[in-house]
Amino acid sequence: MTYRGRFAPSPTGPLHFGSLVSALTSWLDARAQRGAWLVRVEDIDGPRTVPGAAEDILATLERFGMRADETPVWQSQRMARYQHALEQLKSTGLVYPCGCTRKEIADSLLHAHARNTTLAYPGTCRTGLHGKPARAWRLRVPDGEPAVITFDDRWQGPQTQNLATEVGDFVLRRADDQWAYQLAVVVDDADAGITHIVRGEDLMDSTARQIYLQRCLGVATPEYLHVPVVTNEHGEKLSKQNGATALDSDKPLEALGAAARHLGLKLGSEPPTTLEQFYSAATAAWAKRMNIRASR
Ligand code: GLU
């Protein structure tokens, strides 16, 4: 198998330290396994996309010495592929239109919570729209044992999620006419032939949904590795939304060194003075940390 990995930033602001850690980890893993490293701009969430942020992120990656092996893919140019996947799922009867408003779902979940039962989408529209207009499209998840999805995360170990009790039928096309992240990411990774997904731990909770979707669409499931996210002093995930500062493009080695430390990588006694030195030491340290044999 030829390794194909990727970094998939959402252009909601400039690259910050948290996203640098994800970028670097996916880069090191691809390099250590002599694979290809691709970049995908996840710009389908119209309301959250900041004009110019994607170009800024791509320029920063370049500046930091991480160059994609193929031309970056932009999700906004792939709408027809998402539509095609939805049609495929419609033809199998696995998706249905949902007319529930956020408030209706929240209310029913509140009742469920009071009864101390599930917080998953209760499946109200599984049996029809009950006279309401269609707002979103949902994917039906199985009941019982087939709803339990397991996978072995390369960093975090064995994971299990019961889609029926923990998630419920989930949205593929949102009420605001946007494609849901879950659908887009699965279609894109499959089309790009991605074999290894390396990303932040905050996306761990989405992985079971993505594996289920891969099965529904008949595409392969890649290997997963979720790296611990960087948090601020309040223990919150560092994100563009909570004011993480942009990286100083003039000092890539400083930020990269800090990112390597976050990953627990030991780069030797002499601090690297060039990007080349940094990547060579960091790739070797990552290969050692992950037990990747250099001869591959
Ligand atoms: N676009 C997502 C983010 O920036 C990452 C998606 C993924 O790696 O699967 O959080």
Short mmCIF file of N, CA and C in Angstrom, two decimals, residues 5 29 50 64 92 106 130 146 170 175 223 229 254 266 275 295-296:
data_model
loop_
_atom_site.label_atom_id
_atom_site.label_comp_id
_atom_site.label_asym_id
_atom_site.label_seq_id
_atom_site.Cartn_x
_atom_site.Cartn_y
_atom_site.Cartn_z
N GLY A 5 -1.37 10.68 2.93
CA GLY A 5 -1.91 11.40 4.08
C GLY A 5 -2.34 12.78 3.66
N ASP A 29 4.32 12.04 9.73
CA ASP A 29 3.89 10.65 9.54
C ASP A 29 4.05 10.24 8.07
N VAL A 50 -13.34 32.62 6.10
CA VAL A 50 -12.87 34.00 6.08
C VAL A 50 -12.12 34.23 4.77
N PHE A 64 6.88 27.47 6.21
CA PHE A 64 7.36 26.56 7.25
C PHE A 64 7.98 25.30 6.64
N THR A 92 -30.25 3.94 -1.84
CA THR A 92 -30.24 2.75 -0.98
C THR A 92 -31.24 2.90 0.17
N ALA A 106 -33.79 20.15 20.41
CA ALA A 106 -33.31 20.48 21.75
C ALA A 106 -34.37 20.14 22.80
N HIS A 130 -44.19 14.40 8.93
CA HIS A 130 -45.31 14.81 9.79
C HIS A 130 -45.83 16.19 9.39
N PRO A 146 -25.02 -3.59 15.27
CA PRO A 146 -24.32 -2.96 14.12
C PRO A 146 -24.06 -1.46 14.32
N PHE A 170 -27.58 11.10 11.60
CA PHE A 170 -26.89 12.40 11.54
C PHE A 170 -27.05 13.10 10.19
N ALA A 175 -29.74 22.23 7.08
CA ALA A 175 -30.92 23.02 6.80
C ALA A 175 -30.56 24.33 6.09
N GLU A 223 -6.47 4.37 8.12
CA GLU A 223 -5.98 4.30 9.50
C GLU A 223 -6.18 5.67 10.13
N VAL A 229 -4.94 17.75 21.46
CA VAL A 229 -5.04 19.13 21.00
C VAL A 229 -4.30 20.07 21.96
N GLU A 254 11.10 28.31 15.63
CA GLU A 254 10.62 28.43 17.02
C GLU A 254 9.29 27.70 17.19
N LYS A 266 11.92 14.16 20.92
CA LYS A 266 13.25 14.63 21.35
C LYS A 266 14.12 14.77 20.11
N LEU A 275 15.49 24.54 8.56
CA LEU A 275 14.27 23.76 8.44
C LEU A 275 14.60 22.32 8.08
N SER A 295 13.11 1.42 7.00
CA SER A 295 13.36 0.73 5.72
C SER A 295 12.14 0.66 4.82
N ARG A 296 10.99 1.13 5.30
CA ARG A 296 9.77 1.01 4.51
C ARG A 296 9.83 1.75 3.19
#
